[in-house]
CSV table of C-alpha atoms in Angstrom, one decimal:
chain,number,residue,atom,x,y,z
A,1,UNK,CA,0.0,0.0,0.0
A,2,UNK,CA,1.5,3.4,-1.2
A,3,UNK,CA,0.5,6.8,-1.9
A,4,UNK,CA,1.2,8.6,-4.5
A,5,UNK,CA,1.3,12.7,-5.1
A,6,UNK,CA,1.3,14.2,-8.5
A,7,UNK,CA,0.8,17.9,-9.1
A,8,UNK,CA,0.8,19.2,-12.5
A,9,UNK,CA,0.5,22.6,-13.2
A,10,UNK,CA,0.3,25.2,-16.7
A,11,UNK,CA,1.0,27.9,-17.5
A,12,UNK,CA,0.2,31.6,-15.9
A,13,UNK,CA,-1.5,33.3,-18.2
A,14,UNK,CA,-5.3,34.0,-18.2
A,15,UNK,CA,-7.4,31.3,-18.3
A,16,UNK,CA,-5.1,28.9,-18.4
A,17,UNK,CA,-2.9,27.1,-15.2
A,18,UNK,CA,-5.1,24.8,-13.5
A,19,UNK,CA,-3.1,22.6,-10.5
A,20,UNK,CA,-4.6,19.2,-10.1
A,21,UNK,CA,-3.0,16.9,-7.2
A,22,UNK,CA,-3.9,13.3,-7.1
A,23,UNK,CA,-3.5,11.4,-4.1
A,24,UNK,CA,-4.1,7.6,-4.2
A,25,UNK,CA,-4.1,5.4,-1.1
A,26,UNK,CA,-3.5,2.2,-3.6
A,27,UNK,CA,-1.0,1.7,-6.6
A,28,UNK,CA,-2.6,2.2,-9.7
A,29,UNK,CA,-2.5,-0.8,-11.7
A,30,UNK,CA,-0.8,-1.0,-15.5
A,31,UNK,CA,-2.2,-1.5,-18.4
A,32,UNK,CA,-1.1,-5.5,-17.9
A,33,UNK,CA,-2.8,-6.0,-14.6
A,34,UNK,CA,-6.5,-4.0,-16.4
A,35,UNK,CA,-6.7,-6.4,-19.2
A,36,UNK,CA,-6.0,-9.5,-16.9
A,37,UNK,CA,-8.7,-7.6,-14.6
A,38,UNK,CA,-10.9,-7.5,-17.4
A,39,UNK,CA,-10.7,-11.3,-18.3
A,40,UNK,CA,-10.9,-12.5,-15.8
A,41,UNK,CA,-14.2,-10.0,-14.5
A,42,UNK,CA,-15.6,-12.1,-17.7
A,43,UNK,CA,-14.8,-15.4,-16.9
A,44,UNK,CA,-16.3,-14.7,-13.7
A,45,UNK,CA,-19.7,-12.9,-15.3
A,46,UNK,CA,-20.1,-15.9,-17.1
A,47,UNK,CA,-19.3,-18.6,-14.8
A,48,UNK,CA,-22.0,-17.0,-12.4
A,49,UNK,CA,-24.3,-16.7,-14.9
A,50,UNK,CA,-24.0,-20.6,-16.4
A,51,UNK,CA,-24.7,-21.2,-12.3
A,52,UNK,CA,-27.9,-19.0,-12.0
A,53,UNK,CA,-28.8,-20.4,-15.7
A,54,UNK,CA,-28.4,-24.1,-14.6
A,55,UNK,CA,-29.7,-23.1,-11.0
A,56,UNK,CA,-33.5,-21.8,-12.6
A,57,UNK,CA,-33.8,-25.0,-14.6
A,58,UNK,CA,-33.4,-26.9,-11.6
A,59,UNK,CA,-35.7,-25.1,-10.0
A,60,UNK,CA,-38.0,-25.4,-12.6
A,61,UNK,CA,-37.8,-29.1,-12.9
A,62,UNK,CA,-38.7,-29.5,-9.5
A,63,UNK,CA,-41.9,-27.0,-9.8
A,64,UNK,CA,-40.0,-23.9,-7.4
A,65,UNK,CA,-40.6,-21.9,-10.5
A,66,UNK,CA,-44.6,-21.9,-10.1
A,67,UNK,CA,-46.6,-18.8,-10.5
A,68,UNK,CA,-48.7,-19.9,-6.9
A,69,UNK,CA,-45.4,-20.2,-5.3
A,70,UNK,CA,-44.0,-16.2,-5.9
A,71,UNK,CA,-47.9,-14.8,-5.9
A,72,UNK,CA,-47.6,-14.6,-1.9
A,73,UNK,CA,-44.6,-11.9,-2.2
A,74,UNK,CA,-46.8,-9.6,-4.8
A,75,UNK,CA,-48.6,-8.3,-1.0
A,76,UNK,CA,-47.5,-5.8,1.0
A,77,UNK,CA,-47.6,-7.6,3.9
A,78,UNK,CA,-45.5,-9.7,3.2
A,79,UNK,CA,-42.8,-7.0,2.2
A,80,UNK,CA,-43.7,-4.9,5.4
A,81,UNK,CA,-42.9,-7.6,7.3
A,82,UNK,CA,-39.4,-8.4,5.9
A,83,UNK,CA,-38.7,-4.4,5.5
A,84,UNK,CA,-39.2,-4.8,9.4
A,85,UNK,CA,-35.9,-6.7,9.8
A,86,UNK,CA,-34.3,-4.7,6.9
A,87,UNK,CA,-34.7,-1.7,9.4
A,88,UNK,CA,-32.8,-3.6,12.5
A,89,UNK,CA,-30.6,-4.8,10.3
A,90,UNK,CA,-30.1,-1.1,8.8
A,91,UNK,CA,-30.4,0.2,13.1
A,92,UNK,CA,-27.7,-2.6,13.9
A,93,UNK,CA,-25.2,-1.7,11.3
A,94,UNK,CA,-25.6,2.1,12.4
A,95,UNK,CA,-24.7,1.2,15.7
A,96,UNK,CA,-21.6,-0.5,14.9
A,97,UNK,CA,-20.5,1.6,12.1
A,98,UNK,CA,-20.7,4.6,15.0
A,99,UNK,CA,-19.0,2.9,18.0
A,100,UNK,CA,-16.9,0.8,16.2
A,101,UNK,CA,-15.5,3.9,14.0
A,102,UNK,CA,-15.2,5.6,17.1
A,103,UNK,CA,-12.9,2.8,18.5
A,104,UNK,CA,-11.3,1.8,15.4
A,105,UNK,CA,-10.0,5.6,15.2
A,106,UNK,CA,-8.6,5.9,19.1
A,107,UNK,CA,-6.9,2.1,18.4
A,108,UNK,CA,-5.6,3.6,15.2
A,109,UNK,CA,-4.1,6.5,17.3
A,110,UNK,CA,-2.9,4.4,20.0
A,111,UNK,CA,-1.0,1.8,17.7
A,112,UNK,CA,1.0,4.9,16.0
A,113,UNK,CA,1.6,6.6,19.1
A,114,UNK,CA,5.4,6.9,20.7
A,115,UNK,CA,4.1,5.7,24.2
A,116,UNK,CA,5.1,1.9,24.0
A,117,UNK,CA,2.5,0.9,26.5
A,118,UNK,CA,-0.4,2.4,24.4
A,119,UNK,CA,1.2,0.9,21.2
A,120,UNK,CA,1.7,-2.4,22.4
A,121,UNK,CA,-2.1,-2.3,24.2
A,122,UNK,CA,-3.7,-1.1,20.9
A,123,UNK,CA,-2.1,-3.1,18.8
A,124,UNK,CA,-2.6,-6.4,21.0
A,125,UNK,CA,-6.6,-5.4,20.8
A,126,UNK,CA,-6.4,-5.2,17.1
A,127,UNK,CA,-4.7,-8.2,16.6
A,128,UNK,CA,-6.8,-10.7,19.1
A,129,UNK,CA,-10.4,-9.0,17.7
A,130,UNK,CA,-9.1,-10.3,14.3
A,131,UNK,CA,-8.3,-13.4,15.4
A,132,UNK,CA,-11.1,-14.1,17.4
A,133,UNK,CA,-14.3,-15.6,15.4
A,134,UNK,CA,-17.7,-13.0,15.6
A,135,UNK,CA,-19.4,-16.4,16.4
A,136,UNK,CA,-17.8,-16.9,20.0
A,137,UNK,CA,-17.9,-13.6,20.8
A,138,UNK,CA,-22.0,-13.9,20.2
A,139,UNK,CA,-22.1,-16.9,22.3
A,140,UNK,CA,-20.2,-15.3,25.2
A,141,UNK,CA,-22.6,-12.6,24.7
A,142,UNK,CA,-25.7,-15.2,25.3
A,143,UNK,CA,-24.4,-17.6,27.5
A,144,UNK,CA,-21.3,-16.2,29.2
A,145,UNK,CA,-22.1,-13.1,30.3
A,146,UNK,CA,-25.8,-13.8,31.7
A,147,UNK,CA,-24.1,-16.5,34.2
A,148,UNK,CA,-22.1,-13.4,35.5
A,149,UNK,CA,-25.3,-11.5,35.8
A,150,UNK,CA,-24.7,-9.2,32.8
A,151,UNK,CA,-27.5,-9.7,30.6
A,152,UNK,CA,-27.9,-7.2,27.9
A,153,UNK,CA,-30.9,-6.1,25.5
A,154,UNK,CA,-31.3,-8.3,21.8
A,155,UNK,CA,-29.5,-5.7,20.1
A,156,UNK,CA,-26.7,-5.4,22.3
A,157,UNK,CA,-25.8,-8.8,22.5
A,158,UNK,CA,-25.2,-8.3,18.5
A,159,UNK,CA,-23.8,-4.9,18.3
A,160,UNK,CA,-21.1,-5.3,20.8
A,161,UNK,CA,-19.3,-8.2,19.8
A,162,UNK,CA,-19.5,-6.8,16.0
A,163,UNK,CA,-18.4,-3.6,17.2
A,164,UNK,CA,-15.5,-5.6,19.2
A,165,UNK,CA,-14.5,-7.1,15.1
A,166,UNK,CA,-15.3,-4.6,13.4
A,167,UNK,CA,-13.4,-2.4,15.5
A,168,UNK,CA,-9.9,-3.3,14.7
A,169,UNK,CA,-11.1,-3.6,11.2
A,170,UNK,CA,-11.7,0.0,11.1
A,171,UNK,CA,-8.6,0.6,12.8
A,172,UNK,CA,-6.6,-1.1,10.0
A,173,UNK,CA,-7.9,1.1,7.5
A,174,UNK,CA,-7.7,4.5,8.9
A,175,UNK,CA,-4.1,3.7,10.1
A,176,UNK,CA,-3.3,3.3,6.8
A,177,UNK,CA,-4.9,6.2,5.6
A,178,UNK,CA,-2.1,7.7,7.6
A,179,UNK,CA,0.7,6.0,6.2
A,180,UNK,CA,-0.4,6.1,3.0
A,181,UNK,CA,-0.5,10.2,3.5
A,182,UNK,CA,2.7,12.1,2.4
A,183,UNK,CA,5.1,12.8,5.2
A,184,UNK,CA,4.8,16.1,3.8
A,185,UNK,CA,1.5,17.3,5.2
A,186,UNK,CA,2.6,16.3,8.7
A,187,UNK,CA,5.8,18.6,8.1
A,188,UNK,CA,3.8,21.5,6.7
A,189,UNK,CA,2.1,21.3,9.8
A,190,UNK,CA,4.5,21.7,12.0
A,191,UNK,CA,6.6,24.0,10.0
A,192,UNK,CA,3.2,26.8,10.7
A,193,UNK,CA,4.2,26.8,14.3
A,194,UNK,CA,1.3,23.5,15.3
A,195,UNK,CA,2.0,21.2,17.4
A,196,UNK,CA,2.0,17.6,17.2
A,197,UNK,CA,-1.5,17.0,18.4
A,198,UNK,CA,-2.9,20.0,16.1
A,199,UNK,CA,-1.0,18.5,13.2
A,200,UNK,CA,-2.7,15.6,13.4
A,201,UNK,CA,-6.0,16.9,14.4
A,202,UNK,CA,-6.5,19.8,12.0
A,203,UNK,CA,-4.0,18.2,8.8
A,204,UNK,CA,-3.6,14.6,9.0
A,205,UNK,CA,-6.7,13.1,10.1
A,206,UNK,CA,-9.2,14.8,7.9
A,207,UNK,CA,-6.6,14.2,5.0
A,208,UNK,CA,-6.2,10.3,6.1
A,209,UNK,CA,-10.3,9.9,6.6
A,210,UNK,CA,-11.2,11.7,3.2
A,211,UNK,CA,-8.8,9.3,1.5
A,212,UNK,CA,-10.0,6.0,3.5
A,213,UNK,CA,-13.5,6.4,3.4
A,214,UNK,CA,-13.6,4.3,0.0
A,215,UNK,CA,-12.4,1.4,2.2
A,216,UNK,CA,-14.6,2.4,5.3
A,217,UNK,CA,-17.7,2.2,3.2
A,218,UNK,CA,-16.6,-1.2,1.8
A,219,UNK,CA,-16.3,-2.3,4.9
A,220,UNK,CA,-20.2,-1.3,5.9
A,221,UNK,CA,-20.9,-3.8,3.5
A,222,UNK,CA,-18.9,-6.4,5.3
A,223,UNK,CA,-20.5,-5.5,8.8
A,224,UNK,CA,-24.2,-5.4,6.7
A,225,UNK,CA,-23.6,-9.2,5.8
A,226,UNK,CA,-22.2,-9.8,9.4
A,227,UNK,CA,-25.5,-8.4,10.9
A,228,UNK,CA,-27.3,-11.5,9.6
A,229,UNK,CA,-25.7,-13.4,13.0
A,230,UNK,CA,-28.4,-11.6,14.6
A,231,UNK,CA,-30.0,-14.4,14.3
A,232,UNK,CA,-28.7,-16.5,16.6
A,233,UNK,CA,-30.1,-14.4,19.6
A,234,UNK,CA,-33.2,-13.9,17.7
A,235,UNK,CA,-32.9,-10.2,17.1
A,236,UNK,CA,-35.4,-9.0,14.6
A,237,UNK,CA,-33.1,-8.4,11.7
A,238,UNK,CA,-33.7,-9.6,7.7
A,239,UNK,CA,-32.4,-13.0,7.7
A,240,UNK,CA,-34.2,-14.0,11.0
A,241,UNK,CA,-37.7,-12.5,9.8
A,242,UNK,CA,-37.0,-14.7,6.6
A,243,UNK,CA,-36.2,-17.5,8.9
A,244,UNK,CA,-39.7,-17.0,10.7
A,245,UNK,CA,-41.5,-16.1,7.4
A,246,UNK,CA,-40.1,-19.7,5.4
A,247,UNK,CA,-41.9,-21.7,8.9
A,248,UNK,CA,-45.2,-19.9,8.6
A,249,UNK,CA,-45.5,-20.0,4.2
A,250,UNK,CA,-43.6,-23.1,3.8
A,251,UNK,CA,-41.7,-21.4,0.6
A,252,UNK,CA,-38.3,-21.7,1.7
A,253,UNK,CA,-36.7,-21.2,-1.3
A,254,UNK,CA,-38.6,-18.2,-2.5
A,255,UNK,CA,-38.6,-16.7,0.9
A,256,UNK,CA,-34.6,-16.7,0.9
A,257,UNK,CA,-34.1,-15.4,-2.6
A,258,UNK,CA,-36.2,-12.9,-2.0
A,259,UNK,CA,-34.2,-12.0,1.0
A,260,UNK,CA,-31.1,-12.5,-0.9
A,261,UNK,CA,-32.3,-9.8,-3.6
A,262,UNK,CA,-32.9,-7.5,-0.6
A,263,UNK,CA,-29.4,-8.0,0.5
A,264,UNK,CA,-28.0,-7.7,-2.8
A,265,UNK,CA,-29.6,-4.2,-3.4
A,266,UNK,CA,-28.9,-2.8,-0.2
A,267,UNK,CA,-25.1,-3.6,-0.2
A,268,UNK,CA,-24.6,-3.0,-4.5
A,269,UNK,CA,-25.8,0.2,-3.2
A,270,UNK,CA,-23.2,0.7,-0.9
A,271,UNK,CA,-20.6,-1.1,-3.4
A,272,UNK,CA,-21.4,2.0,-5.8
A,273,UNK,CA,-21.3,4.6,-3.2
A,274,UNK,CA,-17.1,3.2,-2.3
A,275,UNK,CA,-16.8,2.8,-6.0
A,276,UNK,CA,-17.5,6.7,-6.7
A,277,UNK,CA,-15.9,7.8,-3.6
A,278,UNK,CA,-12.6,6.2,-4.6
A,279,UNK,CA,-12.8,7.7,-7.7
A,280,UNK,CA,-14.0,11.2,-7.1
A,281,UNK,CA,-11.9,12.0,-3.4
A,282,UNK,CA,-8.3,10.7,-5.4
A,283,UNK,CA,-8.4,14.1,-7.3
A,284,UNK,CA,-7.9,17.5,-5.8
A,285,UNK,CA,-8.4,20.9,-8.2
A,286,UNK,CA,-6.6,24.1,-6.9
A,287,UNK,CA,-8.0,27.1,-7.8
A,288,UNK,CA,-7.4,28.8,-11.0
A,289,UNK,CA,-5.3,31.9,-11.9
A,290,UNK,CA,-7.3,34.9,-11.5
A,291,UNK,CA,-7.3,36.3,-15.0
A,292,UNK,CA,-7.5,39.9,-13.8
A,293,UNK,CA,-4.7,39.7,-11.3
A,294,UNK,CA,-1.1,40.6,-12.6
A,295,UNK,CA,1.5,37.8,-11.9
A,296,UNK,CA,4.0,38.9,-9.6
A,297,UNK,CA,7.6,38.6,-10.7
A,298,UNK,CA,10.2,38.2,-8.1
A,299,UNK,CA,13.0,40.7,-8.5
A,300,UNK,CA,10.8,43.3,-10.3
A,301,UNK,CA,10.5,46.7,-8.7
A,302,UNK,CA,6.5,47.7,-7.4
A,303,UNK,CA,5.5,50.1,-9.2
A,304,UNK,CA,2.3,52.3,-8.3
């Protein structure tokens, strides 16, 4: 993981001169590396496509593909109820992405900091709430804790131990947001008189969050998917209300694809929304050349 800095600039006359500086968190990569990209995206395309191809005619064989079996999910009720446990899910990933940003930016802090007892403590958090699975930490949620007489709400006992993953995920990817910044800017800073704390307050963290939120959004879509443990401690989120929903209509299969279309909306949306952002934050315009305003040469008398 690099960064890169380009500044180009023209010339000064009027209307002309325009600075562009490009920053890039990732190494752009060659013309090589796009057209194996692009093969091997249609290799994939088709591949998925031969599987959802031979997929329907199985289904259809066997009858799944009946009009009576996909009338049910023409009624709103049915989609009211299931929008129900979109919105947990949707309230559950909030609550994460917020404490778990939160977190992720302190540990972030703490593992580049010169103190050796809050580096070594944040980066021993980070690497144990890799490690760990999201599973166990649910299960010490429902069964461990309650036998020590902590027994939290249905939401908690989700949102904590994602928050506890998620976390040091979110940690990864701002602290490299920071390293991936030119040592530059943290110079600059300093060189205006700031101190260490301002310079990385007022010009290194809103630098290093502008460039990583690409990667923090792809990583809401990560936590959106993880959400879907919920239902394990029966917290009224989209997979558990398609759970409850195949027992009652007996259409499991068209109860889960349906879900799965849900799923696939919600997080293509937020796939588009990193895909833009890591294409529109990269570039930075300066402000043009005022075409009115004389260009100062340095040397020349001021004349009135």
């Amino acid at each position: 993981m690099s960064a890169t800095t380009q500044t180009t600039g023209t010339g000064t006359g009027a209307g002309k001169g325009a600075a562009t500086q490009k920053v890039s968190l990732y190494d752009e990569p060659g013309p090589k590396t796009r057209r194996n990209i692009r093969i091997w995206s249609a290799v994939v395309i088709l591949i998925l496509v031969g599987i959802v191809v031979a997929g329907l005619i199985q289904f259809g064989s066997k009858g799944q593909l009946d009009a009576d079996k996909w009338t049910p999910f023409l009624s709103w009720p049915v989609w009211e109820y299931l929008l129900v446990g979109l919105w947990g899910t949707i309230q559950a990933a909030a609550l994460v992405a917020v404490l778990g940003g939160f977190l992720g930016l302190f540990l972030a802090l703490g593992r580049l900091s010169r103190v050796r007892v809050i580096r070594w403590l944040s980066t021993g958090y980070i690497e144990i709430a890799r490690t760990v699975p999201v599973l166990l930490l649910i299960y010490l949620m429902l069964f461990g804790l309650p036998q020590l007489g902590l027994n939290f709400p249905l939401i908690w006992k989700l949102v904590i131990p994602l928050t506890v993953a998620n976390s040091a995920a979110f940690a990864e990817i701002i602290r490299a947001g920071i390293l991936g910044l030119p040592r530059g800017q943290r110079e600059a800073g300093l060189s205006l008189g700031m101190s260490e704390a301002q310079t990385s307050r007022l010009v290194v963290l809103p630098q290093a969050l502008r460039f990583a939120t690409p990667s923090l959004v792809t990583q809401l879509v990560s936590l959106v998917k993880d959400t879907s443990l919920g239902y394990i401690v029966a917290f009224t989120e989209l997979l558990y209300r398609g759970q409850v929903l195949s027992s009652f209509n007996h259409l499991l299969i068209q109860t889960f694809v349906v879900v799965t279309l849900i799923y696939l909306v919600f997080n293509g949306a937020l796939s588009t929304l990193a895909a833009r952002l890591r294409t529109r934050p990269s570039k930075r315009s300066l402000r043009k050349p005022d075409a009115a305003a004389p260009v100062p040469i340095v040397g020349a008398p001021v004349l009135d």
